[in-house]
Coordinates of N, CA and C in Angstrom, one line a residue:
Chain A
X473 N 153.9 39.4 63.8 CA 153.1 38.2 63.4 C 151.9 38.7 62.6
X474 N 151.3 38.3 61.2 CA 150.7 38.5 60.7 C 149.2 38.7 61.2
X475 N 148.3 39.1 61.6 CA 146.9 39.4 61.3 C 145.8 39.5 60.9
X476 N 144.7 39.2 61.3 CA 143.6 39.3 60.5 C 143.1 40.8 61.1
X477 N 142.9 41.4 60.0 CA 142.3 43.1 60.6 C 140.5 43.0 60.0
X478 N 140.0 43.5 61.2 CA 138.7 44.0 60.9 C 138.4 45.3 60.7
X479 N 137.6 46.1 59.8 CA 137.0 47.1 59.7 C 135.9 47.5 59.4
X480 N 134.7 48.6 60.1 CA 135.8 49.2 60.9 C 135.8 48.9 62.0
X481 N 135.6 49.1 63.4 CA 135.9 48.6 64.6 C 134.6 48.2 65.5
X482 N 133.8 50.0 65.1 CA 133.0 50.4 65.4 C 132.1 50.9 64.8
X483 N 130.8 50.1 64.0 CA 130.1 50.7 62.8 C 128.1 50.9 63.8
X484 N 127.5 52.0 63.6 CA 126.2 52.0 64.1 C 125.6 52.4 62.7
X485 N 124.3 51.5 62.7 CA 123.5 52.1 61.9 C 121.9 51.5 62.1
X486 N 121.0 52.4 61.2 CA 119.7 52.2 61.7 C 119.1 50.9 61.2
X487 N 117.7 50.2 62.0 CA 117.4 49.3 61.6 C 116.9 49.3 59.9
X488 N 116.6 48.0 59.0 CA 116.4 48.0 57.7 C 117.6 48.6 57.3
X489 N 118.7 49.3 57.1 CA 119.9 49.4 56.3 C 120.3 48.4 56.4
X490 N 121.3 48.4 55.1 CA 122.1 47.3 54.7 C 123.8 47.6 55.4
X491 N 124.8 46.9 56.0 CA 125.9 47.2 56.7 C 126.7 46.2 55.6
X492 N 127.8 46.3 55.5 CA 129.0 45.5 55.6 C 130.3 45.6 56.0
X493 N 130.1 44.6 56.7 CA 131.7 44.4 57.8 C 132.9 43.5 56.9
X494 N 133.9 44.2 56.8 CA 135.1 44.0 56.2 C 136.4 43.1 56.8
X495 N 136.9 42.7 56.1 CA 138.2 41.9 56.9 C 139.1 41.3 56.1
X496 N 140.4 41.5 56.4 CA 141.6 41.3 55.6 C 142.3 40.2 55.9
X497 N 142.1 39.1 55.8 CA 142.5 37.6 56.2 C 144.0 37.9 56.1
X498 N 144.7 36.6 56.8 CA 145.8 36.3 56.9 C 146.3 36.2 55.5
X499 N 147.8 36.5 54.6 CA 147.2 36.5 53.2 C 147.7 35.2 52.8
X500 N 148.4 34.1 53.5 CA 148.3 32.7 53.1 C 146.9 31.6 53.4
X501 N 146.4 32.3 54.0 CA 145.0 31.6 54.7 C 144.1 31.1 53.5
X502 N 143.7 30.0 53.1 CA 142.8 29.8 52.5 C 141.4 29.9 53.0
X503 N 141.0 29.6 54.2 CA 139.8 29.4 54.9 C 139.2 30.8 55.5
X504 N 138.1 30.8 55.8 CA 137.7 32.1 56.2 C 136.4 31.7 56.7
X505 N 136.2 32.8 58.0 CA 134.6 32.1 59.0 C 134.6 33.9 59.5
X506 N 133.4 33.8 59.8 CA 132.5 35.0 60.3 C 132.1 34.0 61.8
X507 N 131.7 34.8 62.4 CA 131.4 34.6 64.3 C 130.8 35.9 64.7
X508 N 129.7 36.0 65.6 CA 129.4 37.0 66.1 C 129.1 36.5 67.7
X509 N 128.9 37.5 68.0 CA 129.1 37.0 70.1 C 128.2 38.3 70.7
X510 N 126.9 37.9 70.9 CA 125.6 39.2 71.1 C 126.2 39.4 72.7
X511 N 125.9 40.4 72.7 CA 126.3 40.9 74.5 C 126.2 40.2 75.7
X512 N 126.8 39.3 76.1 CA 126.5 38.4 77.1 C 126.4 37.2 77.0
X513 N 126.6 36.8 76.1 CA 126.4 35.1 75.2 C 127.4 35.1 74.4
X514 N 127.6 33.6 74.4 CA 128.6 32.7 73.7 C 128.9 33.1 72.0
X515 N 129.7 33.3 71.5 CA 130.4 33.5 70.7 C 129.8 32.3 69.7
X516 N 129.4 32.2 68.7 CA 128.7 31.8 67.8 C 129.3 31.6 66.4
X517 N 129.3 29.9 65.9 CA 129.7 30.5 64.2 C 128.6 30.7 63.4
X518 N 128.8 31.2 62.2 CA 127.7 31.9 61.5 C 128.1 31.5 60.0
X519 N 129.2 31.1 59.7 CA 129.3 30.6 58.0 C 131.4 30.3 57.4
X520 N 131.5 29.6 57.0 CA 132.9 29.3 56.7 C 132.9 29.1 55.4
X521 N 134.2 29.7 54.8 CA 133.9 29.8 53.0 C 135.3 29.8 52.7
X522 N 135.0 28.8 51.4 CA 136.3 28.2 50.9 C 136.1 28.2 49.1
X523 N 137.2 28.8 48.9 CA 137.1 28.9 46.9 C 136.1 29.4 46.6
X524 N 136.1 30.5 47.4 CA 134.7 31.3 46.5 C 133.2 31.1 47.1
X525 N 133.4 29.8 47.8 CA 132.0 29.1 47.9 C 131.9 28.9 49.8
X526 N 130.6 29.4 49.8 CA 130.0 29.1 51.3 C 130.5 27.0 51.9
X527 N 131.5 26.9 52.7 CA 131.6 25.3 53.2 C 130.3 25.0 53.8
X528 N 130.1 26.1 54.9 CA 128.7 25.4 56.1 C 127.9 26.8 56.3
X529 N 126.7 27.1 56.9 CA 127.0 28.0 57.3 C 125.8 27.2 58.8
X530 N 125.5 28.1 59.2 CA 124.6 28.1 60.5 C 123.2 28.7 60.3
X531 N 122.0 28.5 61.2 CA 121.0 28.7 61.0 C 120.8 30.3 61.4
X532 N 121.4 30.7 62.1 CA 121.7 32.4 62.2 C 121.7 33.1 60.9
X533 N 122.8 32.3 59.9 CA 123.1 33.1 58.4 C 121.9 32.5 57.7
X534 N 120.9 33.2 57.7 CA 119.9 33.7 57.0 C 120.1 34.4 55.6
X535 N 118.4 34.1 54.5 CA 118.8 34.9 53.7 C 119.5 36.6 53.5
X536 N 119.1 37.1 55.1 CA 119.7 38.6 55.0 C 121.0 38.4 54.9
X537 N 121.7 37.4 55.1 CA 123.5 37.6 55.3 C 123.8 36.9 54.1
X538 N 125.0 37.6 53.6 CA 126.0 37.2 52.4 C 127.3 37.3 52.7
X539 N 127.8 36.4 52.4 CA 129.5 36.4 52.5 C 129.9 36.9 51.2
X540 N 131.5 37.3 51.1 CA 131.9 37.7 49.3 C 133.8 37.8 49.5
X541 N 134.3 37.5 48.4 CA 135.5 37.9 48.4 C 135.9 38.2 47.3
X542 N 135.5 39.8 47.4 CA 136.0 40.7 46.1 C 136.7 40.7 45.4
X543 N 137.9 40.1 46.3 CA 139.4 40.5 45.7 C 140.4 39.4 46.1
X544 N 141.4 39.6 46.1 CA 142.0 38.8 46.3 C 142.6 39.0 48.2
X545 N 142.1 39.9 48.8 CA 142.9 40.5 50.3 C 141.4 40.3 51.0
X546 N 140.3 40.7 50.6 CA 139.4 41.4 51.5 C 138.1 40.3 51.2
X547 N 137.3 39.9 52.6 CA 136.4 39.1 52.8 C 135.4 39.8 53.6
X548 N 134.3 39.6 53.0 CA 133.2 41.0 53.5 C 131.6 39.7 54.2
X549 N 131.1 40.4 54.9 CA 130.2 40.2 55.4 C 129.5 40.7 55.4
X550 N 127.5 40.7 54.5 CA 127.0 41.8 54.2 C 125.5 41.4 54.9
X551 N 125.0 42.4 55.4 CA 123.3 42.2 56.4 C 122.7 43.1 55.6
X552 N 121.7 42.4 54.9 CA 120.9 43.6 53.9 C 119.9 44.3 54.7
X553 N 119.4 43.8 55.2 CA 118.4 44.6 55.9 C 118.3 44.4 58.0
X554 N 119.3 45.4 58.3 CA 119.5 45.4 59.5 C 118.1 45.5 60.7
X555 N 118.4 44.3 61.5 CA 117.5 44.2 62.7 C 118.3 44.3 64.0
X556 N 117.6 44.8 64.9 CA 118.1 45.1 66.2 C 118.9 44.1 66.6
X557 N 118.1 42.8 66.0 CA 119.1 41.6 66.9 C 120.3 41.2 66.6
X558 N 120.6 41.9 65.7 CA 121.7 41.9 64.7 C 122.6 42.6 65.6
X559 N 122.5 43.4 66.6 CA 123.9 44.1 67.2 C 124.1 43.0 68.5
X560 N 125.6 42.8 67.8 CA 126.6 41.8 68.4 C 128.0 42.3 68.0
X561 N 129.1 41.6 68.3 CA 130.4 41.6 67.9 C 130.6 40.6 66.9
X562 N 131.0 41.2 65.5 CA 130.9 40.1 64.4 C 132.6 40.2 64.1
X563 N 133.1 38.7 64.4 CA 134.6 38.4 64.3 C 134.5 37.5 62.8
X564 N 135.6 38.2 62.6 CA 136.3 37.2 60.7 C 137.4 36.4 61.5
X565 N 137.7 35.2 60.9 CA 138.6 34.2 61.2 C 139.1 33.6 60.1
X566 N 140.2 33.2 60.0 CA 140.7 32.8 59.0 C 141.4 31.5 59.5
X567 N 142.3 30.7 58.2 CA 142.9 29.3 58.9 C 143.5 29.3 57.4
X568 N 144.7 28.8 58.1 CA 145.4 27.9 56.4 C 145.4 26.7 55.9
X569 N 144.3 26.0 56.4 CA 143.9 24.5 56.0 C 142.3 24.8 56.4
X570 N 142.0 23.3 56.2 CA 140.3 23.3 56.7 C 140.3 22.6 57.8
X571 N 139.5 23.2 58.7 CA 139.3 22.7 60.0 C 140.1 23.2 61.4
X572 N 139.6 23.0 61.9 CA 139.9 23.8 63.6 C 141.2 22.8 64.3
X573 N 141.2 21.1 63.9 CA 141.9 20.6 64.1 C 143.4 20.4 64.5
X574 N 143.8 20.7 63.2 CA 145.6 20.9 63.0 C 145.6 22.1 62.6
X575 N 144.7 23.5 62.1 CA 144.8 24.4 61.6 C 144.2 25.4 62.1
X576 N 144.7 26.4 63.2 CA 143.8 26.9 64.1 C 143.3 27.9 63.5
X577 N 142.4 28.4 63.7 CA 142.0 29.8 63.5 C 142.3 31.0 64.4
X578 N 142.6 32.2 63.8 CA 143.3 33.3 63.9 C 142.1 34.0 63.7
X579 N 141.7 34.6 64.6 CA 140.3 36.0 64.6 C 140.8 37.4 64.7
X580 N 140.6 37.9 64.4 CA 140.4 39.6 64.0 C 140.1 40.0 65.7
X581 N 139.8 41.3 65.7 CA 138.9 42.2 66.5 C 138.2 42.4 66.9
X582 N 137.8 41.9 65.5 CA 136.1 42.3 65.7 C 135.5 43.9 65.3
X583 N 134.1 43.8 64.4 CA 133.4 44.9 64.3 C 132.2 45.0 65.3
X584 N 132.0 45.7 65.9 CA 130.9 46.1 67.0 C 129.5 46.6 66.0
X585 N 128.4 46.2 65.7 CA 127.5 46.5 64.7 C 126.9 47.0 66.5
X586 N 126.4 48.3 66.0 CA 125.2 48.3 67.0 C 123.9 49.0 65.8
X587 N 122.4 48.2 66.1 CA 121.6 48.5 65.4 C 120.5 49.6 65.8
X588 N 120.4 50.7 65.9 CA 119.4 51.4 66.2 C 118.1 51.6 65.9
Chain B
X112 N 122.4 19.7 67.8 CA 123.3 20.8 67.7 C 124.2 20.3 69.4
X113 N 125.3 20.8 69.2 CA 126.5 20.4 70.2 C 126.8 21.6 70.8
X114 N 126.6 21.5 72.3 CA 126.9 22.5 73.2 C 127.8 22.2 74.2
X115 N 128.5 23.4 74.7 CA 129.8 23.2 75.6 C 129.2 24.0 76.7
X116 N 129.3 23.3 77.8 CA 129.0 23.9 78.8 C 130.4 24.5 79.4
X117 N 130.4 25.7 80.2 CA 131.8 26.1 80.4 C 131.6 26.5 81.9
X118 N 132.4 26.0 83.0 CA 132.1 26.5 84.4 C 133.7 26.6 84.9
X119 N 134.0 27.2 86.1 CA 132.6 28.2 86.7 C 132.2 29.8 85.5
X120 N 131.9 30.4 86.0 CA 131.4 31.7 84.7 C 132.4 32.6 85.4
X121 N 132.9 32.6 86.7 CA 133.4 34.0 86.7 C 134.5 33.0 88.4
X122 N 135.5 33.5 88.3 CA 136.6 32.9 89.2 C 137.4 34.0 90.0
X123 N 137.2 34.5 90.9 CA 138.2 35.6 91.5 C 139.0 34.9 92.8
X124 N 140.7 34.8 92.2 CA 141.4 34.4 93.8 C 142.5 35.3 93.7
X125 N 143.0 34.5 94.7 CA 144.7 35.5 95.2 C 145.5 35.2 94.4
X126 N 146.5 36.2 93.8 CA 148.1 35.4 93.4 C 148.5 34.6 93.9
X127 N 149.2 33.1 93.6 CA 149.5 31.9 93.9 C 148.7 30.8 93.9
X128 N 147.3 30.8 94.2 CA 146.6 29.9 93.9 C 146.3 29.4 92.4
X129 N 145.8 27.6 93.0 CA 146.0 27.3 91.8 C 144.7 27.3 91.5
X130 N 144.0 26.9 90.5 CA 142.4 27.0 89.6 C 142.5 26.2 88.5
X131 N 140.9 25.5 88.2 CA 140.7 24.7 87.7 C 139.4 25.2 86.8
X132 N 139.3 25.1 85.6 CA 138.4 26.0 84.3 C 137.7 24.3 83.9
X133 N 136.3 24.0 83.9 CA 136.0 22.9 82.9 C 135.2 23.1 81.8
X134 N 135.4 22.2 81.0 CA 134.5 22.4 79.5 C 133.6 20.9 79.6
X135 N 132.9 21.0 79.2 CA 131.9 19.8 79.3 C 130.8 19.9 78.5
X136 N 130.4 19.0 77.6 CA 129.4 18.2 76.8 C 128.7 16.9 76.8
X137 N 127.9 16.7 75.9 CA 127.2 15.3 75.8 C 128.0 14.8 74.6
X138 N 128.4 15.6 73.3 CA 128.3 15.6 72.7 C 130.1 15.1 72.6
X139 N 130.9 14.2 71.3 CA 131.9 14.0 70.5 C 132.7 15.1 69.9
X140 N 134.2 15.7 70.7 CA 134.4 16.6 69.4 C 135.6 16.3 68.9
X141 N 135.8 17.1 67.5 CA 137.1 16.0 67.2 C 138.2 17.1 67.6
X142 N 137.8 17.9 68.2 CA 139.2 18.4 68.7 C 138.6 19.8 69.8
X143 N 139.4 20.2 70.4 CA 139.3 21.0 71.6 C 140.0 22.1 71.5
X144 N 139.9 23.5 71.5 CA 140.7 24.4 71.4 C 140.5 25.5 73.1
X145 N 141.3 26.3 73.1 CA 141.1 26.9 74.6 C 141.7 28.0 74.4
X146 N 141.2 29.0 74.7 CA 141.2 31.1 73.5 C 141.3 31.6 75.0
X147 N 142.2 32.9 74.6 CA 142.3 33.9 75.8 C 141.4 34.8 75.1
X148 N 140.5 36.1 76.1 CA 140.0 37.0 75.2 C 140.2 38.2 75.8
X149 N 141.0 39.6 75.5 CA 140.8 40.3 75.9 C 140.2 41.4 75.5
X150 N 139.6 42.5 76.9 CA 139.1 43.2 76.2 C 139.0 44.0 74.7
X151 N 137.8 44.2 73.9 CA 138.2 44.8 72.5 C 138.8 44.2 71.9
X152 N 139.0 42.9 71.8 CA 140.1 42.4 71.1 C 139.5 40.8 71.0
X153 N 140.1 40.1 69.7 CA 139.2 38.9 69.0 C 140.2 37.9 70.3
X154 N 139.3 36.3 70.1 CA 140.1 35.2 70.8 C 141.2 35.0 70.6
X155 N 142.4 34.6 71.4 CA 143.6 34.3 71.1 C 144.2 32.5 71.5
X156 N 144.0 31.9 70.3 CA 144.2 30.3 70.8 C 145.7 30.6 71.7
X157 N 145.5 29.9 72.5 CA 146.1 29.6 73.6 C 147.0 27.6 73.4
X158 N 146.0 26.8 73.2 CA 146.3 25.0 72.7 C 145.0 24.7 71.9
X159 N 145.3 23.7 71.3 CA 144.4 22.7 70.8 C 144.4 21.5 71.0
X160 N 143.8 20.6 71.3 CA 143.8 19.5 72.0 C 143.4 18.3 71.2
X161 N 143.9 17.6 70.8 CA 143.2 16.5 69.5 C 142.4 15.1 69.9
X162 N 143.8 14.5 70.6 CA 143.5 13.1 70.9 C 142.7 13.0 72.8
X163 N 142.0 12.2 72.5 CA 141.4 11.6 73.6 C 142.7 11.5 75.1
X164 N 142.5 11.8 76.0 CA 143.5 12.1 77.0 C 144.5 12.5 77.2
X165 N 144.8 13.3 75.8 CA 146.3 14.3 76.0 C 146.2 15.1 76.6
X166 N 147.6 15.8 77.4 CA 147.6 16.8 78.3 C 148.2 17.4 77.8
X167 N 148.5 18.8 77.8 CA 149.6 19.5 77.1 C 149.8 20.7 77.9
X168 N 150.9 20.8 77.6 CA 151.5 22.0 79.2 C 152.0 23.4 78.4
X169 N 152.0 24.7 78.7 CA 152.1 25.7 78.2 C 152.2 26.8 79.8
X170 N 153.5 26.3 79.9 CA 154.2 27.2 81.1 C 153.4 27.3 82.4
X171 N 152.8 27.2 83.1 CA 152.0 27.2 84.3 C 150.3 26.6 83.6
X172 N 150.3 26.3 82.8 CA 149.1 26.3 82.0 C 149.0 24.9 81.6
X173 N 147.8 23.8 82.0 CA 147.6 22.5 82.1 C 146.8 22.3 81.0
X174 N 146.5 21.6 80.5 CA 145.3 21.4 79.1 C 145.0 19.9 79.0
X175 N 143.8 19.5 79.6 CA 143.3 18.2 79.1 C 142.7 18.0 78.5
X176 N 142.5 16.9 77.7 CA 141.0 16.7 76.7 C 140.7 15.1 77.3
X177 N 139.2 14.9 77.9 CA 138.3 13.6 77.7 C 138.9 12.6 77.2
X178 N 139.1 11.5 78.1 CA 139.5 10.5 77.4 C 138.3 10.3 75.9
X179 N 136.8 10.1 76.4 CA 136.1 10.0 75.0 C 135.6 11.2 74.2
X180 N 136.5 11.9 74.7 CA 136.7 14.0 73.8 C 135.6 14.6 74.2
X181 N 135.0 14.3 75.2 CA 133.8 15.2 75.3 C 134.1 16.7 76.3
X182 N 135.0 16.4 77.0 CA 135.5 17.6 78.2 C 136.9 18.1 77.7
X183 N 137.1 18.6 78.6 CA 138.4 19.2 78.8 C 138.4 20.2 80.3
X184 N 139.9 20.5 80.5 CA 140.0 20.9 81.4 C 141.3 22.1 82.1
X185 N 141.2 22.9 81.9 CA 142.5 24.0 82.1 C 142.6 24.1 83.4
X186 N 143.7 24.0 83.8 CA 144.7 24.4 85.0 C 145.5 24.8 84.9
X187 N 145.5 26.0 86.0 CA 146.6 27.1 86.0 C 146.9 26.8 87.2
X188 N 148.5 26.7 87.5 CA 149.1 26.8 88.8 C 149.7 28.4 89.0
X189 N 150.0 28.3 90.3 CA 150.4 29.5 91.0 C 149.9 30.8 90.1
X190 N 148.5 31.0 89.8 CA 148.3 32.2 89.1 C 149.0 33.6 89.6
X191 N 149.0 34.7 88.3 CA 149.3 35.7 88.4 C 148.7 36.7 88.2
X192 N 148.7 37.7 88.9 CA 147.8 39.1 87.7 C 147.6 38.7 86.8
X193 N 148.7 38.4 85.7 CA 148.9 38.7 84.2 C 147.7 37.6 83.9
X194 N 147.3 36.8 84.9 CA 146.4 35.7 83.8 C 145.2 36.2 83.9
X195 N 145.0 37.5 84.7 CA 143.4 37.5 84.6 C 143.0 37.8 83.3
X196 N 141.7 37.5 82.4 CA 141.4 37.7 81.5 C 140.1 36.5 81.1
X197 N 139.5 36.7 80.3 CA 138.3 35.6 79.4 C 139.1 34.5 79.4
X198 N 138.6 33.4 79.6 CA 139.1 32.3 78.7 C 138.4 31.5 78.3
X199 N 137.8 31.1 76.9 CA 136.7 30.5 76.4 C 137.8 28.9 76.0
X200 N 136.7 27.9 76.0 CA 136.7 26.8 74.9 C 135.9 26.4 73.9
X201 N 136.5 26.1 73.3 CA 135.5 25.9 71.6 C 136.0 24.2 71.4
X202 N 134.6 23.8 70.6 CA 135.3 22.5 70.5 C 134.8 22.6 68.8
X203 N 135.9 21.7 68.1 CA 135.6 21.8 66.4 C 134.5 20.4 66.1
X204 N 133.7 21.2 65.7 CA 132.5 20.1 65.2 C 133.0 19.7 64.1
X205 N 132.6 18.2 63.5 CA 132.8 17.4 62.2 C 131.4 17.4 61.7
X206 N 131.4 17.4 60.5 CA 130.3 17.2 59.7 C 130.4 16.1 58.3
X207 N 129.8 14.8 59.2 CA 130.6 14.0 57.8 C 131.5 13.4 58.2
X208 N 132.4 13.6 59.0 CA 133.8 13.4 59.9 C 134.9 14.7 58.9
X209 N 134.7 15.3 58.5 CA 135.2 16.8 58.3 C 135.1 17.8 59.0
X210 N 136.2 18.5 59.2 CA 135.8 20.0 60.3 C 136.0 20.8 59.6
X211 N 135.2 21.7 59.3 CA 135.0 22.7 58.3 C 135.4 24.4 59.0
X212 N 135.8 23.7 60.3 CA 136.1 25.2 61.5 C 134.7 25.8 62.0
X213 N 134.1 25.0 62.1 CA 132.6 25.8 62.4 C 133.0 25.1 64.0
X214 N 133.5 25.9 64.6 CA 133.4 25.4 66.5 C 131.8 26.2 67.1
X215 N 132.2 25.6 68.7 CA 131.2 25.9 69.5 C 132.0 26.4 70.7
X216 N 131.3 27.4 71.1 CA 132.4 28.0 71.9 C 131.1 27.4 73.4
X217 N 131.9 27.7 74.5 CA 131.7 27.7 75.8 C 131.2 29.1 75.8
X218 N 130.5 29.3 77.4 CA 130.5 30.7 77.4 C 131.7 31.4 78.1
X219 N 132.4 30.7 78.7 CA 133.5 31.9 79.0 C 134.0 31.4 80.6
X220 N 134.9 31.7 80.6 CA 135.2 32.2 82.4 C 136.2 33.4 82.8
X221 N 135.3 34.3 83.3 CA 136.3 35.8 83.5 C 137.0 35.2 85.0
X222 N 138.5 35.2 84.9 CA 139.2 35.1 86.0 C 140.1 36.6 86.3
X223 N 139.4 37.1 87.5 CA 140.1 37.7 88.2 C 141.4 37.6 89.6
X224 N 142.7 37.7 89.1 CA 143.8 37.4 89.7 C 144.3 38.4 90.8
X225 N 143.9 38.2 91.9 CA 144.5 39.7 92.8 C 145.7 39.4 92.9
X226 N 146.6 40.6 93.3 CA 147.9 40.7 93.7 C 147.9 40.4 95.4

């Protein structure tokens, strides 16, 4: 069954660097969402993006966060300037229509950002 | 902002008993989903629940949604080892009356299944 893969699995880096977390959507999926889930707390959306263009995002996705899709396979998640509170579990999601309704979403892994 | 309350937080019984997971809000949602999670590894939808008092059955596995969509409700009969694991609910928020896939998850219920 097809996949959404995250990489890498496990990324650490120091606070103020810039990280980006990677992810290879399903390849019929038009929809795509980021989620992160801080250690002990509820699993959170953070931004959904359709044709290129941000749909929603959440008050979490700040100007430090950017979404992008380089290419035609790979959907990136970028934190320009890393803060502590930033280490969570950040999941990519994907869906082949819009919405959670009739078109579920399919999550990744997950990348583990830990911020030092 | 639309919050899912999710109880109990953590469930430990014997193999054969049955258990009851609820999801609960104030809040309208236009649809219900219900994720397994296991360790290291992203949510895995399990149902989705649309209409106002549908139940839907998935092998020992019960799935309600609120008559006016605000709850839901999982029931597992005669559990097994195999079902211990996370199991979250998310409900899909509309914006507009569109769902854009932006849900809200629950926080969780870790069930541990003894043998």
């Amino acid at each position: 069954e097809p996949e959404v893969t995250q990489t890498p699995s496990h990324q650490v880096t120091q606070m103020g660097q810039e990280v980006i977390l990677r992810c290879v959507p399903i390849s019929n999926h038009l929809y795509f969402y980021w989620y992160r889930q801080i250690l002990g707390q509820k699993v959170e959306f953070l931004v959904s993006f359709y044709n290129n263009e941000i749909s929603e995002k959440s008050e979490i996705f700040d100007d430090q966060f950017s979404v992008e899709r380089p290419d035609g396979s790979n959907f990136t998640l970028k934190i320009r300037s890393t803060k502590l509170e930033d280490s969570a579990m950040y999941f990519c999601a994907s869906s082949v229509a819009q919405g959670a309704d009739n078109s579920p979403l399919h999550f990744g892994n997950g990348t583990r950002l830990t911020v030092t | 902002t639309q919050l899912l309350e999710q109880s109990p937080q953590f469930l430990s019984i014997q193999e054969g008993e049955n258990l009851t997971v609820y999801c609960n809000s104030s809040s309208v949602f236009s649809s219900l989903q219900w994720y397994r999670q296991e360790p290291g590894e992203g949510p895995v939808l399990l149902v989705t629940v649309v209409t106002g008092g549908e139940v839907k059955k998935l092998k020992r596995l019960t799935f309600q949604f609120g008559d006016a969509r605000k709850d839901s409700s999982l029931h597992i009969t005669a559990a097994q080892p195999g079902d211990t694991g996370l199991y979250l609910c998310a409900g899909a928020v509309t914006a507009g009356g569109t769902s854009y896939g932006k849900l809200t998850f629950g926080q969780g219920t870790i069930l541990t299944v003894h043998p």
